[in-house]
Amino acid sequence: FEDARRDGFLAENPARDCPRLKKNVSEERGIRRPFTVAELKKILAIADDEMRSLTLFGLYTGQRLGDLTQLTWANIDEDAHEIQLSTKKTGRIVRIPIAEPLRDHIATLPAHEDPNAYLHPRAAESAGQTTSNRFTTLLASAGLVPKRTHKKKQKGDDESERRTPSRLSFHSLRHTATSLMKNAGISPAVVQDIIGHESKAVSASYTHIESEIKREAIEAIPDLVAK
């Protein structure tokens, strides 16, 4: 329709305000894939303190970037060694055991007397897209994705040539956590409860996963913190 409008066959594009189908968006961006352990080590080796922390939280909890940037000290239950949060996308409250490597990392974070203080202040105060872009820049610095270029769009440029979609992003950490736990033989039902995926097979409303079982699942993720 847009081509027809541009060529003068239509006065306006009747589909201008129609949102893209999710399937098409997925195809354009590429299907996300998990990180390898070697790739994660590259990222952690060059990341600044906050991005390194967010990467570890993403790996050892499997949660979305938007939820992790809003974590406060009140979300950390030190007695139970768990993180409790309410996911923005589903509104579901999840309790995730803190893996030992992540527990060691949290112990290195600057302590704060205010329980409502953010664990990652810079990320919490900036727009979500800004933090996502910081992570993409980090991936480029690690040589895992092409560096972004700010080429000015020219009339007649092919859309596919202007875009350089990547299969790696912060969301890939969810895929990584899922894959590592499942590859370690953890029950899909337990993995789903931790990651928070929606499914007809397992409903959080009717299925309760014991904390100890979830702890074993989280501990199946390799330790990337130890020297």
Short mmCIF file of C-alpha atoms in Angstrom, two decimals:
data_model
loop_
_atom_site.label_atom_id
_atom_site.label_comp_id
_atom_site.label_asym_id
_atom_site.label_seq_id
_atom_site.Cartn_x
_atom_site.Cartn_y
_atom_site.Cartn_z
CA PHE A 1 0.00 0.00 0.00
CA GLU A 2 2.83 2.39 0.83
CA ASP A 3 4.51 1.68 -2.51
CA ALA A 4 1.20 2.35 -4.27
CA ARG A 5 0.79 5.65 -2.42
CA ARG A 6 4.35 6.68 -3.24
CA ASP A 7 3.81 5.86 -6.92
CA GLY A 8 0.60 7.91 -7.06
CA PHE A 9 -1.91 5.05 -7.37
CA LEU A 10 -3.47 5.83 -3.95
CA ALA A 11 -4.14 9.13 -2.22
CA GLU A 12 -3.13 7.67 1.14
CA ASN A 13 -2.05 4.37 2.69
CA PRO A 14 -5.17 2.71 4.20
CA ALA A 15 -2.98 0.46 6.37
CA ARG A 16 -0.89 3.28 7.80
CA ASP A 17 -2.22 2.93 11.36
CA CYS A 18 -2.33 -0.87 11.41
CA PRO A 19 0.21 -2.44 13.80
CA ARG A 20 2.58 -5.04 12.43
CA LEU A 21 1.82 -8.67 13.04
CA LYS A 22 3.90 -10.17 15.85
CA LYS A 23 5.07 -12.88 13.48
CA ASN A 24 6.52 -10.32 11.08
CA VAL A 25 8.25 -8.40 13.87
CA SER A 26 9.82 -11.63 15.10
CA GLU A 27 11.08 -12.51 11.65
CA GLU A 28 12.63 -9.08 11.19
CA ARG A 29 14.44 -9.14 14.50
CA GLY A 30 15.54 -12.72 14.21
CA ILE A 31 14.80 -15.54 16.59
CA ARG A 32 16.62 -15.06 19.87
CA ARG A 33 19.18 -17.68 20.84
CA PRO A 34 20.91 -18.37 24.15
CA PHE A 35 24.44 -17.24 24.92
CA THR A 36 27.20 -19.80 25.18
CA VAL A 37 29.24 -19.90 28.38
CA ALA A 38 32.25 -18.59 26.44
CA GLU A 39 30.21 -15.62 25.18
CA LEU A 40 29.01 -14.82 28.69
CA LYS A 41 32.59 -14.81 29.97
CA LYS A 42 33.53 -12.33 27.23
CA ILE A 43 30.67 -10.04 28.28
CA LEU A 44 31.48 -10.21 31.98
CA ALA A 45 35.17 -9.55 31.34
CA ILE A 46 34.57 -6.11 29.78
CA ALA A 47 31.28 -4.96 31.30
CA ASP A 48 31.17 -2.02 33.71
CA ASP A 49 30.01 -2.77 37.26
CA GLU A 50 26.31 -2.12 36.68
CA MET A 51 26.04 -3.97 33.36
CA ARG A 52 28.00 -6.87 34.81
CA SER A 53 25.57 -6.97 37.72
CA LEU A 54 22.51 -6.86 35.46
CA THR A 55 23.97 -9.62 33.30
CA LEU A 56 24.45 -11.85 36.34
CA PHE A 57 20.93 -11.12 37.57
CA GLY A 58 19.58 -11.86 34.08
CA LEU A 59 21.42 -15.17 33.90
CA TYR A 60 20.71 -16.44 37.42
CA THR A 61 17.06 -15.36 37.57
CA GLY A 62 15.95 -15.55 33.92
CA GLN A 63 13.90 -12.37 34.36
CA ARG A 64 13.29 -9.53 31.91
CA LEU A 65 15.50 -6.45 31.82
CA GLY A 66 12.64 -4.10 32.73
CA ASP A 67 11.92 -6.05 35.91
CA LEU A 68 15.57 -6.33 36.90
CA THR A 69 16.24 -2.60 36.55
CA GLN A 70 13.50 -1.93 39.11
CA LEU A 71 14.82 -4.33 41.75
CA THR A 72 15.26 -2.76 45.18
CA TRP A 73 16.85 -4.13 48.34
CA ALA A 74 13.31 -4.86 49.54
CA ASN A 75 13.06 -7.51 46.79
CA ILE A 76 15.99 -9.40 48.31
CA ASP A 77 14.99 -11.80 51.08
CA GLU A 78 18.36 -12.46 52.69
CA ASP A 79 16.96 -14.87 55.28
CA ALA A 80 15.28 -17.10 52.70
CA HIS A 81 17.97 -16.45 50.06
CA GLU A 82 15.26 -15.54 47.55
CA ILE A 83 14.31 -12.70 45.23
CA GLN A 84 10.64 -11.80 45.10
CA LEU A 85 9.24 -9.58 42.39
CA SER A 86 6.09 -8.86 40.45
CA THR A 87 6.59 -9.09 36.70
CA LYS A 88 5.39 -6.11 34.69
CA LYS A 89 4.26 -8.16 31.70
CA THR A 90 2.04 -10.65 33.53
CA GLY A 91 1.68 -9.16 37.02
CA ARG A 92 2.72 -12.54 38.36
CA ILE A 93 4.60 -12.64 41.66
CA VAL A 94 7.65 -14.90 41.42
CA ARG A 95 10.01 -16.09 44.13
CA ILE A 96 13.39 -17.12 42.80
CA PRO A 97 16.07 -18.80 44.90
CA ILE A 98 19.34 -16.88 44.78
CA ALA A 99 22.05 -19.04 43.23
CA GLU A 100 25.30 -19.13 45.16
CA PRO A 101 27.28 -17.19 42.49
CA LEU A 102 24.62 -14.46 42.48
CA ARG A 103 24.55 -14.47 46.29
CA ASP A 104 28.31 -13.89 46.30
CA HIS A 105 27.87 -11.06 43.82
CA ILE A 106 25.09 -9.38 45.82
CA ALA A 107 27.39 -9.41 48.85
CA THR A 108 29.80 -7.18 46.90
CA LEU A 109 27.17 -4.53 46.09
CA PRO A 110 27.25 -1.31 48.14
CA ALA A 111 24.93 -1.81 51.11
CA HIS A 112 22.08 0.66 51.45
CA GLU A 113 20.03 1.48 54.54
CA ASP A 114 16.94 2.34 52.49
CA PRO A 115 15.12 -0.89 51.50
CA ASN A 116 13.53 0.98 48.59
CA ALA A 117 16.91 1.91 47.11
CA TYR A 118 17.55 0.45 43.65
CA LEU A 119 20.20 -2.21 43.18
CA HIS A 120 21.05 -0.66 39.81
CA PRO A 121 20.37 3.08 40.20
CA ARG A 122 21.53 4.25 36.78
CA ALA A 123 19.46 1.65 34.95
CA ALA A 124 16.43 2.30 37.17
CA GLU A 125 16.43 6.02 36.51
CA SER A 126 17.03 5.85 32.76
CA ALA A 127 14.60 4.73 30.09
CA GLY A 128 14.44 0.97 29.54
CA GLN A 129 15.54 1.38 25.94
CA THR A 130 18.64 3.23 27.10
CA THR A 131 19.75 0.29 29.24
CA SER A 132 18.94 -2.12 26.42
CA ASN A 133 21.09 -0.03 24.09
CA ARG A 134 23.92 -0.07 26.63
CA PHE A 135 23.79 -3.85 26.64
CA THR A 136 23.80 -3.96 22.83
CA THR A 137 26.86 -1.70 22.82
CA LEU A 138 28.47 -4.09 25.30
CA LEU A 139 27.74 -7.02 22.98
CA ALA A 140 29.32 -5.13 20.10
CA SER A 141 32.42 -4.39 22.19
CA ALA A 142 32.68 -8.10 22.95
CA GLY A 143 32.49 -8.84 19.22
CA LEU A 144 29.21 -10.72 19.52
CA VAL A 145 27.06 -8.42 17.37
CA PRO A 146 27.90 -5.90 14.62
CA LYS A 147 28.58 -2.37 15.79
CA ARG A 148 25.69 -0.05 15.11
CA THR A 149 26.12 2.51 12.38
CA HIS A 150 24.08 5.68 12.13
CA LYS A 151 23.76 5.69 8.38
CA LYS A 152 21.28 8.27 7.20
CA LYS A 153 18.30 6.76 5.43
CA GLN A 154 18.24 7.52 1.73
CA LYS A 155 15.15 7.57 -0.40
CA GLY A 156 14.79 4.25 -2.16
CA ASP A 157 16.96 2.35 0.37
CA ASP A 158 15.82 -1.21 0.81
CA GLU A 159 14.41 -1.72 4.33
CA SER A 160 16.15 -5.08 4.75
CA GLU A 161 19.53 -3.51 3.93
CA ARG A 162 19.10 -0.75 6.53
CA ARG A 163 18.44 -3.21 9.33
CA THR A 164 20.98 -5.51 10.91
CA PRO A 165 18.90 -7.68 13.24
CA SER A 166 20.71 -9.72 15.86
CA ARG A 167 19.76 -12.95 17.54
CA LEU A 168 21.48 -11.81 20.73
CA SER A 169 20.10 -9.28 23.22
CA PHE A 170 19.51 -9.04 26.95
CA HIS A 171 16.41 -11.17 26.43
CA SER A 172 18.74 -13.95 25.30
CA LEU A 173 19.69 -14.39 28.96
CA ARG A 174 16.18 -15.77 29.54
CA HIS A 175 16.83 -18.29 26.78
CA THR A 176 20.22 -19.04 28.32
CA ALA A 177 18.87 -19.69 31.81
CA THR A 178 16.09 -21.85 30.38
CA SER A 179 18.47 -23.87 28.21
CA LEU A 180 21.08 -24.41 30.92
CA MET A 181 18.52 -25.65 33.42
CA LYS A 182 16.77 -27.93 30.95
CA ASN A 183 20.09 -29.27 29.67
CA ALA A 184 20.96 -30.11 33.27
CA GLY A 185 17.86 -32.30 33.41
CA ILE A 186 15.62 -29.94 35.38
CA SER A 187 11.90 -30.56 34.95
CA PRO A 188 10.28 -28.20 32.40
CA ALA A 189 7.58 -27.44 34.97
CA VAL A 190 10.19 -26.21 37.45
CA VAL A 191 11.98 -24.15 34.79
CA GLN A 192 8.70 -22.58 33.74
CA ASP A 193 7.86 -21.63 37.31
CA ILE A 194 11.21 -19.86 37.69
CA ILE A 195 11.27 -18.12 34.31
CA GLY A 196 7.57 -17.25 34.45
CA HIS A 197 6.54 -18.44 30.99
CA GLU A 198 2.82 -18.79 30.35
CA SER A 199 1.69 -22.28 29.38
CA LYS A 200 -1.40 -24.44 29.31
CA ALA A 201 0.68 -27.34 30.57
CA VAL A 202 1.62 -25.75 33.86
CA SER A 203 -0.37 -23.01 35.55
CA ALA A 204 1.09 -21.14 38.49
CA SER A 205 -2.42 -20.86 39.91
CA TYR A 206 -2.72 -24.62 40.32
CA THR A 207 0.86 -25.89 40.47
CA HIS A 208 3.13 -25.20 43.42
CA ILE A 209 6.82 -25.87 42.99
CA GLU A 210 8.68 -26.42 46.25
CA SER A 211 11.43 -23.88 46.96
CA GLU A 212 14.07 -26.56 47.43
CA ILE A 213 13.36 -27.99 43.97
CA LYS A 214 13.64 -24.53 42.44
CA ARG A 215 16.88 -23.97 44.34
CA GLU A 216 18.37 -27.12 42.81
CA ALA A 217 17.31 -25.86 39.38
CA ILE A 218 18.96 -22.45 39.85
CA GLU A 219 22.16 -24.02 41.18
CA ALA A 220 22.38 -26.03 37.91
CA ILE A 221 23.45 -22.85 36.10
CA PRO A 222 27.28 -22.74 35.85
CA ASP A 223 29.24 -20.44 38.14
CA LEU A 224 30.57 -17.55 36.07
CA VAL A 225 31.55 -15.42 39.04
CA ALA A 226 34.35 -17.53 40.53
CA LYS A 227 37.84 -16.68 39.33
#
